[in-house]
CSV table of C-alpha atoms and ligand atoms in Angstrom, one decimal:
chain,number,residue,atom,x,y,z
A,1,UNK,CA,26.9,24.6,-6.5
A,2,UNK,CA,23.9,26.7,-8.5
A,3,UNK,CA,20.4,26.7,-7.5
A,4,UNK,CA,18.9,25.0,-10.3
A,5,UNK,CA,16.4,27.4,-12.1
A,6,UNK,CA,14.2,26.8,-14.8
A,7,UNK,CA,11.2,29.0,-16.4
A,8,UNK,CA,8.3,27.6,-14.5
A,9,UNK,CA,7.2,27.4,-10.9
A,10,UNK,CA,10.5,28.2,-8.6
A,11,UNK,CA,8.1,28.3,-5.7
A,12,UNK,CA,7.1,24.9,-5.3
A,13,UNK,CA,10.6,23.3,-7.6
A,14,UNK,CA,12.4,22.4,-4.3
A,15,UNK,CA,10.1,19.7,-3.4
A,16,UNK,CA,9.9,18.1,-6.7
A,17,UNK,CA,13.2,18.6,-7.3
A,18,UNK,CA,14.4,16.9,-3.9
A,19,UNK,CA,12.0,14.0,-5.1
A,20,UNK,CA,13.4,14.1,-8.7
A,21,UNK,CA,17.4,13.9,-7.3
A,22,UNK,CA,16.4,11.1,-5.0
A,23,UNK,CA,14.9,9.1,-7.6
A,24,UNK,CA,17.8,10.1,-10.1
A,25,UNK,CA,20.8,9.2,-7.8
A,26,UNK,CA,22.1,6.0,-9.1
A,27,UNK,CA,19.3,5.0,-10.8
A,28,UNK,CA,19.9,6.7,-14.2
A,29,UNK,CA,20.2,3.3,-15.7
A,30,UNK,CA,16.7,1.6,-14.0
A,31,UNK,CA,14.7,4.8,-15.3
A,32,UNK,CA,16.1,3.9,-19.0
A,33,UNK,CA,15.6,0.3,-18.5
A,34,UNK,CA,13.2,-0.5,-21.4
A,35,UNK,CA,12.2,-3.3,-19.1
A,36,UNK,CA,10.9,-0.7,-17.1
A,37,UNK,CA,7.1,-0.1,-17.6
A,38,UNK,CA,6.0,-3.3,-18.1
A,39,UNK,CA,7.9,-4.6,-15.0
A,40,UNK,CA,6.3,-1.4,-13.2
A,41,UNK,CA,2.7,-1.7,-14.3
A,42,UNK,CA,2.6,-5.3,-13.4
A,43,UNK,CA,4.2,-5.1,-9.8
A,44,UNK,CA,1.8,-2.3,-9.1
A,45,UNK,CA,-0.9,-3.5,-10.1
A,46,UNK,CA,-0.1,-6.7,-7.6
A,47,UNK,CA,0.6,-4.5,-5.1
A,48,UNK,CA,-2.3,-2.0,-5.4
A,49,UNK,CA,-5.1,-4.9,-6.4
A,50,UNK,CA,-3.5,-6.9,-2.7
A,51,UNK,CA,-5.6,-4.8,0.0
A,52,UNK,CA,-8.8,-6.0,-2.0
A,53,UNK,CA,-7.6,-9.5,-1.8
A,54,UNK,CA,-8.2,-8.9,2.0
A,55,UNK,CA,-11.0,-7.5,1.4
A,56,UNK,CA,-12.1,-10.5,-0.6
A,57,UNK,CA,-11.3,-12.7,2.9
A,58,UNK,CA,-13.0,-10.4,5.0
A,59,UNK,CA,-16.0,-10.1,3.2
A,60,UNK,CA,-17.0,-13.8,3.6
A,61,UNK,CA,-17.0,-12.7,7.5
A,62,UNK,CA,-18.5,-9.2,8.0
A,63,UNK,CA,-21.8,-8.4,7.0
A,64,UNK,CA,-20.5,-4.4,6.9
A,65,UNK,CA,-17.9,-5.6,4.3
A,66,UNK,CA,-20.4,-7.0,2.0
A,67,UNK,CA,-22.7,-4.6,2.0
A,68,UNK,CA,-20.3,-2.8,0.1
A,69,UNK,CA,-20.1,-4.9,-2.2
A,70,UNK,CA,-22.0,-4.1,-5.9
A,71,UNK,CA,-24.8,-6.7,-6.8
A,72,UNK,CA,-23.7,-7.8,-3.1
A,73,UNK,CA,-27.1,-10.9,-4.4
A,74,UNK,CA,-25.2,-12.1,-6.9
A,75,UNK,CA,-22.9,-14.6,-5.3
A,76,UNK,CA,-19.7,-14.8,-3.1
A,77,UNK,CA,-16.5,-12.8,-3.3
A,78,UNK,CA,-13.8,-14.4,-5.7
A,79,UNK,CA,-11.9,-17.4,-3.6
A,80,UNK,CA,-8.1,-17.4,-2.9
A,81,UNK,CA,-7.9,-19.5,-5.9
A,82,UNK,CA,-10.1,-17.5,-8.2
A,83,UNK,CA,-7.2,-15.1,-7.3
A,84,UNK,CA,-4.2,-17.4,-7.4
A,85,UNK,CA,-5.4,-18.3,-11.2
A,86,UNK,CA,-5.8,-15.2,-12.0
A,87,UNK,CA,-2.0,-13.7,-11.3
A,88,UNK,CA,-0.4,-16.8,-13.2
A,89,UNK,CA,-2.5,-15.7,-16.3
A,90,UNK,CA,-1.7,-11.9,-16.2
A,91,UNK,CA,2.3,-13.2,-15.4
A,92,UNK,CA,2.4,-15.7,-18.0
A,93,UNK,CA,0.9,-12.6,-20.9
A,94,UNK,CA,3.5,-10.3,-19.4
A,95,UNK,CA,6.6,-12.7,-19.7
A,96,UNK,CA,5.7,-13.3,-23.2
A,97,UNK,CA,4.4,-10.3,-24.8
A,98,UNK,CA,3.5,-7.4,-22.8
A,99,UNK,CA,7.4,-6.9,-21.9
A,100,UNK,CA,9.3,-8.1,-24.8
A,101,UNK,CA,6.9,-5.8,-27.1
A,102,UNK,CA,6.9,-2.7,-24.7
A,103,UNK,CA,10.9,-3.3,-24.2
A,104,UNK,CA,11.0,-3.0,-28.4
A,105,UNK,CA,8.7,0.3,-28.3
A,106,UNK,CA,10.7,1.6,-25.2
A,107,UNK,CA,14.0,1.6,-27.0
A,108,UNK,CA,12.6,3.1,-29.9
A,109,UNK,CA,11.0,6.0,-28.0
A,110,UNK,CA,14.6,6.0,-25.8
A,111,UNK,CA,12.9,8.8,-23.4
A,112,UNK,CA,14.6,11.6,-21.6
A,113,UNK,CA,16.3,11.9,-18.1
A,114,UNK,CA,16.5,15.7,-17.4
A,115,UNK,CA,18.6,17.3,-14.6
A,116,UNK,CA,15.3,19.7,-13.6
A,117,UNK,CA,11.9,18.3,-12.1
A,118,UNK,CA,9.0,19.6,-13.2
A,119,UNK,CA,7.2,22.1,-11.2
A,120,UNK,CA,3.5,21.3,-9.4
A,121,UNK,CA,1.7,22.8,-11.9
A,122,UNK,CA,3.5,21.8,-14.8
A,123,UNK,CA,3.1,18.1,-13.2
A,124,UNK,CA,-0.7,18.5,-12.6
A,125,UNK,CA,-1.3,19.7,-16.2
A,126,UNK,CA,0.9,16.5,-17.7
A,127,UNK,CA,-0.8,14.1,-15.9
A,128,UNK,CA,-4.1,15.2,-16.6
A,129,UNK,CA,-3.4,15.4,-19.7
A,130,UNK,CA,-2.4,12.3,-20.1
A,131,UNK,CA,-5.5,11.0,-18.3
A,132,UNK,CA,-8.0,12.5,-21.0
A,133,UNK,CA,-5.9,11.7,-23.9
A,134,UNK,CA,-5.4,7.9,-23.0
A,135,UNK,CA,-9.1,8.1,-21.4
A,136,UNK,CA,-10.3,9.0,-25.3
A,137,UNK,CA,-7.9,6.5,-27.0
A,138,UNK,CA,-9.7,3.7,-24.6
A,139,UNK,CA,-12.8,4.4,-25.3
A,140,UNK,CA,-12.4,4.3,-29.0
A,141,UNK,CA,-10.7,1.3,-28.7
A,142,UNK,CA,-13.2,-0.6,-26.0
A,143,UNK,CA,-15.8,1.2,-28.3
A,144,UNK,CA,-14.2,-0.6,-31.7
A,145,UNK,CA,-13.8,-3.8,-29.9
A,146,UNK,CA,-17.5,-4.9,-29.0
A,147,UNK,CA,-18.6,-3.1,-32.4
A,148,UNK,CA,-16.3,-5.0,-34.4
A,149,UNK,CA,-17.5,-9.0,-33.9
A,150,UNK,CA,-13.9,-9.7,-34.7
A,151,UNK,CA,-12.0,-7.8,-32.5
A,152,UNK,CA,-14.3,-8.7,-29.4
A,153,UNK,CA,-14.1,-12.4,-30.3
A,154,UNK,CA,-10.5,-12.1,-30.4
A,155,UNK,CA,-9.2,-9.5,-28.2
A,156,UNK,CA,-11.8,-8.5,-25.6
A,157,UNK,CA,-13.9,-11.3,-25.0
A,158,UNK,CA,-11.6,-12.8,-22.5
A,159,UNK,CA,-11.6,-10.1,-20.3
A,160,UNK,CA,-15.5,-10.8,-20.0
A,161,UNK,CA,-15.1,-13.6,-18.4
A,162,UNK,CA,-15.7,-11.9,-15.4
A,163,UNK,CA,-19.5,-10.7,-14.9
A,164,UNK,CA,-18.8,-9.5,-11.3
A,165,UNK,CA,-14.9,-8.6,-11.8
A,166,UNK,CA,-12.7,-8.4,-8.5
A,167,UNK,CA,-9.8,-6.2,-8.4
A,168,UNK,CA,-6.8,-8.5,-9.8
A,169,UNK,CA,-9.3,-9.2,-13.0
A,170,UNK,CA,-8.7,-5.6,-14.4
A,171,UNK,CA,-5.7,-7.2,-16.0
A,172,UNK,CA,-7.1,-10.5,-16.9
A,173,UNK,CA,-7.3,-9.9,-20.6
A,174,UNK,CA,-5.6,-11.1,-23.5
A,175,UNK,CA,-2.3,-10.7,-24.4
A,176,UNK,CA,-3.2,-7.9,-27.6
A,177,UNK,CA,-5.3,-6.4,-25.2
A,178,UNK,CA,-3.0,-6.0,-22.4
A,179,UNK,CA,-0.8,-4.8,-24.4
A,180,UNK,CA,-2.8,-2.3,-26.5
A,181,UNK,CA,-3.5,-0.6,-23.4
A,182,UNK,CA,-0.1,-0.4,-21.7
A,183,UNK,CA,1.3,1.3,-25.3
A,184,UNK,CA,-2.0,3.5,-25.0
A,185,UNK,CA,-0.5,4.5,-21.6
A,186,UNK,CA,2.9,5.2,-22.9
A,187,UNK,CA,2.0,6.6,-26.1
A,188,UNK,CA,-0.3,9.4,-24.3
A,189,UNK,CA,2.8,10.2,-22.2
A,190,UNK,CA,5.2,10.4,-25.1
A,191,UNK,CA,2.6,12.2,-27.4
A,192,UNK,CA,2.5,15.3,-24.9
A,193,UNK,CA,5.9,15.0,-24.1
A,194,UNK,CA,5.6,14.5,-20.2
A,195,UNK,CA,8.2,14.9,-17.6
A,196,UNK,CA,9.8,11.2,-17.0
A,197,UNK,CA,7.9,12.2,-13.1
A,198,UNK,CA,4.4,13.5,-14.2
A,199,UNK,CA,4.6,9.9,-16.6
A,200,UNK,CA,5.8,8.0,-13.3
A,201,UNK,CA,2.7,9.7,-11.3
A,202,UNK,CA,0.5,9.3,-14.4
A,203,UNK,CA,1.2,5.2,-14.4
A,204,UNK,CA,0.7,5.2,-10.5
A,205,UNK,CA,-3.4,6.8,-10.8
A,206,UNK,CA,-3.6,4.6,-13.8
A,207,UNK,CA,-3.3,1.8,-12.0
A,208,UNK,CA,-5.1,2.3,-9.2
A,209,UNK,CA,-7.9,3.4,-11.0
A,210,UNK,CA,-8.1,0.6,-13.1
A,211,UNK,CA,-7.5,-1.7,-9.7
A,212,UNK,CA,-10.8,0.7,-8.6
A,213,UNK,CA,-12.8,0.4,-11.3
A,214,UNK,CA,-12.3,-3.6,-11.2
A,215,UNK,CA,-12.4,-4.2,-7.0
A,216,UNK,CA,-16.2,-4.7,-7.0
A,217,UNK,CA,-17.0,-2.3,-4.0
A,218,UNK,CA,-18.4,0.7,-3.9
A,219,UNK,CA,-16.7,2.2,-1.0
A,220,UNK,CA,-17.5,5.1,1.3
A,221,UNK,CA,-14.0,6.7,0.3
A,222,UNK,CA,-13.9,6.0,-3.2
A,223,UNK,CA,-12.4,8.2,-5.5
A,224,UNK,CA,-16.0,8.9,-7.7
A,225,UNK,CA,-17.7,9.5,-4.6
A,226,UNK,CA,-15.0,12.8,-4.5
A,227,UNK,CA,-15.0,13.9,-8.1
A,228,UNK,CA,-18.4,12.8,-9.8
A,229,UNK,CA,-16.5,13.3,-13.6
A,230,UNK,CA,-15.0,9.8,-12.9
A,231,UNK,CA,-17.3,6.4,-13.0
A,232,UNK,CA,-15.5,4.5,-10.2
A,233,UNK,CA,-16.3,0.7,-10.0
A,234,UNK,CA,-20.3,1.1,-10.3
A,235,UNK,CA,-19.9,2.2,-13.7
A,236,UNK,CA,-17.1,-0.4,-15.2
A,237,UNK,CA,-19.3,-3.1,-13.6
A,238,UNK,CA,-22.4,-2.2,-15.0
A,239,UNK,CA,-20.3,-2.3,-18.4
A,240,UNK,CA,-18.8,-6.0,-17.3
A,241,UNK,CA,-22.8,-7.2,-16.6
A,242,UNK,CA,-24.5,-6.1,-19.1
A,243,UNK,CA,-21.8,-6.6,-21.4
A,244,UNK,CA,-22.2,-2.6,-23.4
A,245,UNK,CA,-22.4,0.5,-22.3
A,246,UNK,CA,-19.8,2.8,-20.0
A,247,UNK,CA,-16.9,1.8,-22.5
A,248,UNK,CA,-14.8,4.6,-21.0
A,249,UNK,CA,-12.4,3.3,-18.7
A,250,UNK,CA,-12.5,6.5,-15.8
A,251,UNK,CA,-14.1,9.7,-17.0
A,252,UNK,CA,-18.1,9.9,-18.2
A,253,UNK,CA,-17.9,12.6,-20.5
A,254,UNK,CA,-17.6,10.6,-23.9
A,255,UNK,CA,-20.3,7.7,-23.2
A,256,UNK,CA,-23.0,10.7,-22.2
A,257,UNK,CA,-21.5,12.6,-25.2
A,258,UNK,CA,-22.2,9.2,-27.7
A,259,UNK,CA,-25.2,8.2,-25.8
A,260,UNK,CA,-23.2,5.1,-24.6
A,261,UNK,CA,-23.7,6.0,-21.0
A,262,UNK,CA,-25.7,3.6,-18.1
A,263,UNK,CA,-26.6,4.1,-15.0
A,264,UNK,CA,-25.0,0.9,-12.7
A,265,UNK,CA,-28.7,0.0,-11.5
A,266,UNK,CA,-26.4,-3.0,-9.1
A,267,UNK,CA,-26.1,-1.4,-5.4
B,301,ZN,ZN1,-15.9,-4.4,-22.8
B,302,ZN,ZN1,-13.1,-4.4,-17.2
């Protein structure tokens, strides 16, 4: 059988391309599921918001665990059923609209399985990519939505619920909302025509990130702390408390650019 060979970056191809087969083999059918991304960005963000649900517990018992906490005056961690509540609500929007729209959009996009993985770079670039584009489509949109009384009243207010957020709440927002920013997601991986694997990678920072900005702890290995172009969850909460500023969801660039930007002012 032939090597497979494309234009860009033979040297690192054989790892991606291992990863790409495995995924591919007998799951053709999954990866064209239009069910798909909303099943995906739900699960994951369960699964990546859970470690912060321990967190949450252990936080009511060690004094090093809360001093991590943001505004660590300002109350208790969210209870189990603060938590509970919370995942029914974020279900319930997803069974109803978040999957039966995305499913619509998904089978009108009707993306791509190719044979070839991409190589590193061409990965890196796509999902960077991605991250600015969908990063600037946010922000106009969070901008728009507590300029316009409207729009906040009827899309984004829920979400603000939460003056301290914990790290299930970054999905507790209404349905139109939820959903704006899941086709946001998708669209800025269709619009630059990303590998089906930099858009699976892309999805995966996305919603960790968001889980981050959301967990309420500014932790000693947070990503921010690494690469000071992102906010991390000082910035989004200072955004949730004061209720404007910081509209971007991850990078700074466009609220110091519009004069939008706040220092958190909460550890
Ligand atoms: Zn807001
Ligand atoms: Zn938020």
């Amino acid at each position: 059988m032939n090597e497979p060979c494309t234009a860009y970056g033979e040297a690192h191809q054989p790892v991606l391309q291992g990863t790409w087969e495995y995924v591919r083999a007998g799951q053709e059918e999954i990866l064209r599921s239009p069910y798909l991304p909303a099943s995906c960005a739900f699960l994951l963000h369960v699964l990546l918001s859970s470690p912060f649900f321990l967190l949450d517990a252990l936080a009511s018992v060690s004094q090093r665990v809360r001093s991590w906490r943001i505004a660590a005056g300002s109350g208790p961690p969210p209870s189990a059923r603060q938590w509970v509540d919370c995942f029914w609500r974020v279900l319930y929007r997803y069974l109803t609209v978040v999957l039966p729209t995305t499913a619509v959009f998904q089978t009108l996009r009707s993306p791509a399985v190719p044979e070839l993985a991409p190589s590193c770079w061409q990965l890196f670039v796509e999902v960077f990519g991605c991250f600015l584009l969908f990063d600037t489509l946010f922000f106009i949109w969070h901008l728009s939505m507590h300029r316009v009384p409207w729009l906040y009243r009827n899309v984004h207010q829920l979400h603000h619920q939460h003056h301290i957020p914990f790290a299930l709440a970054a999905q507790d927002s209404s349905s139109a909302e939820l959903l704006s920013l899941l086709l946001f997601a998708l669209s800025s991986a269709w619009v630059l025509g990303c590998h089906p694997l930099s858009e699976a990678f892309f999805h995966l920072i996305n919603s960790w990130l968001a889980v981050e900005d959301h967990c309420g702890y500014d932790l000693p290995w947070s990503l921010h702390r690494l690469l000071p172009c992102l906010g991390g969850a000082p910035f989004h909460q200072a955004h949730h408390s004061f209720h404007s500023g910081n509209y971007a969801p991850y990078f700074t660039h466009w609220d110091h650019l519009f004069g939008t930007y706040r220092s958190s002012g909460l550890t």
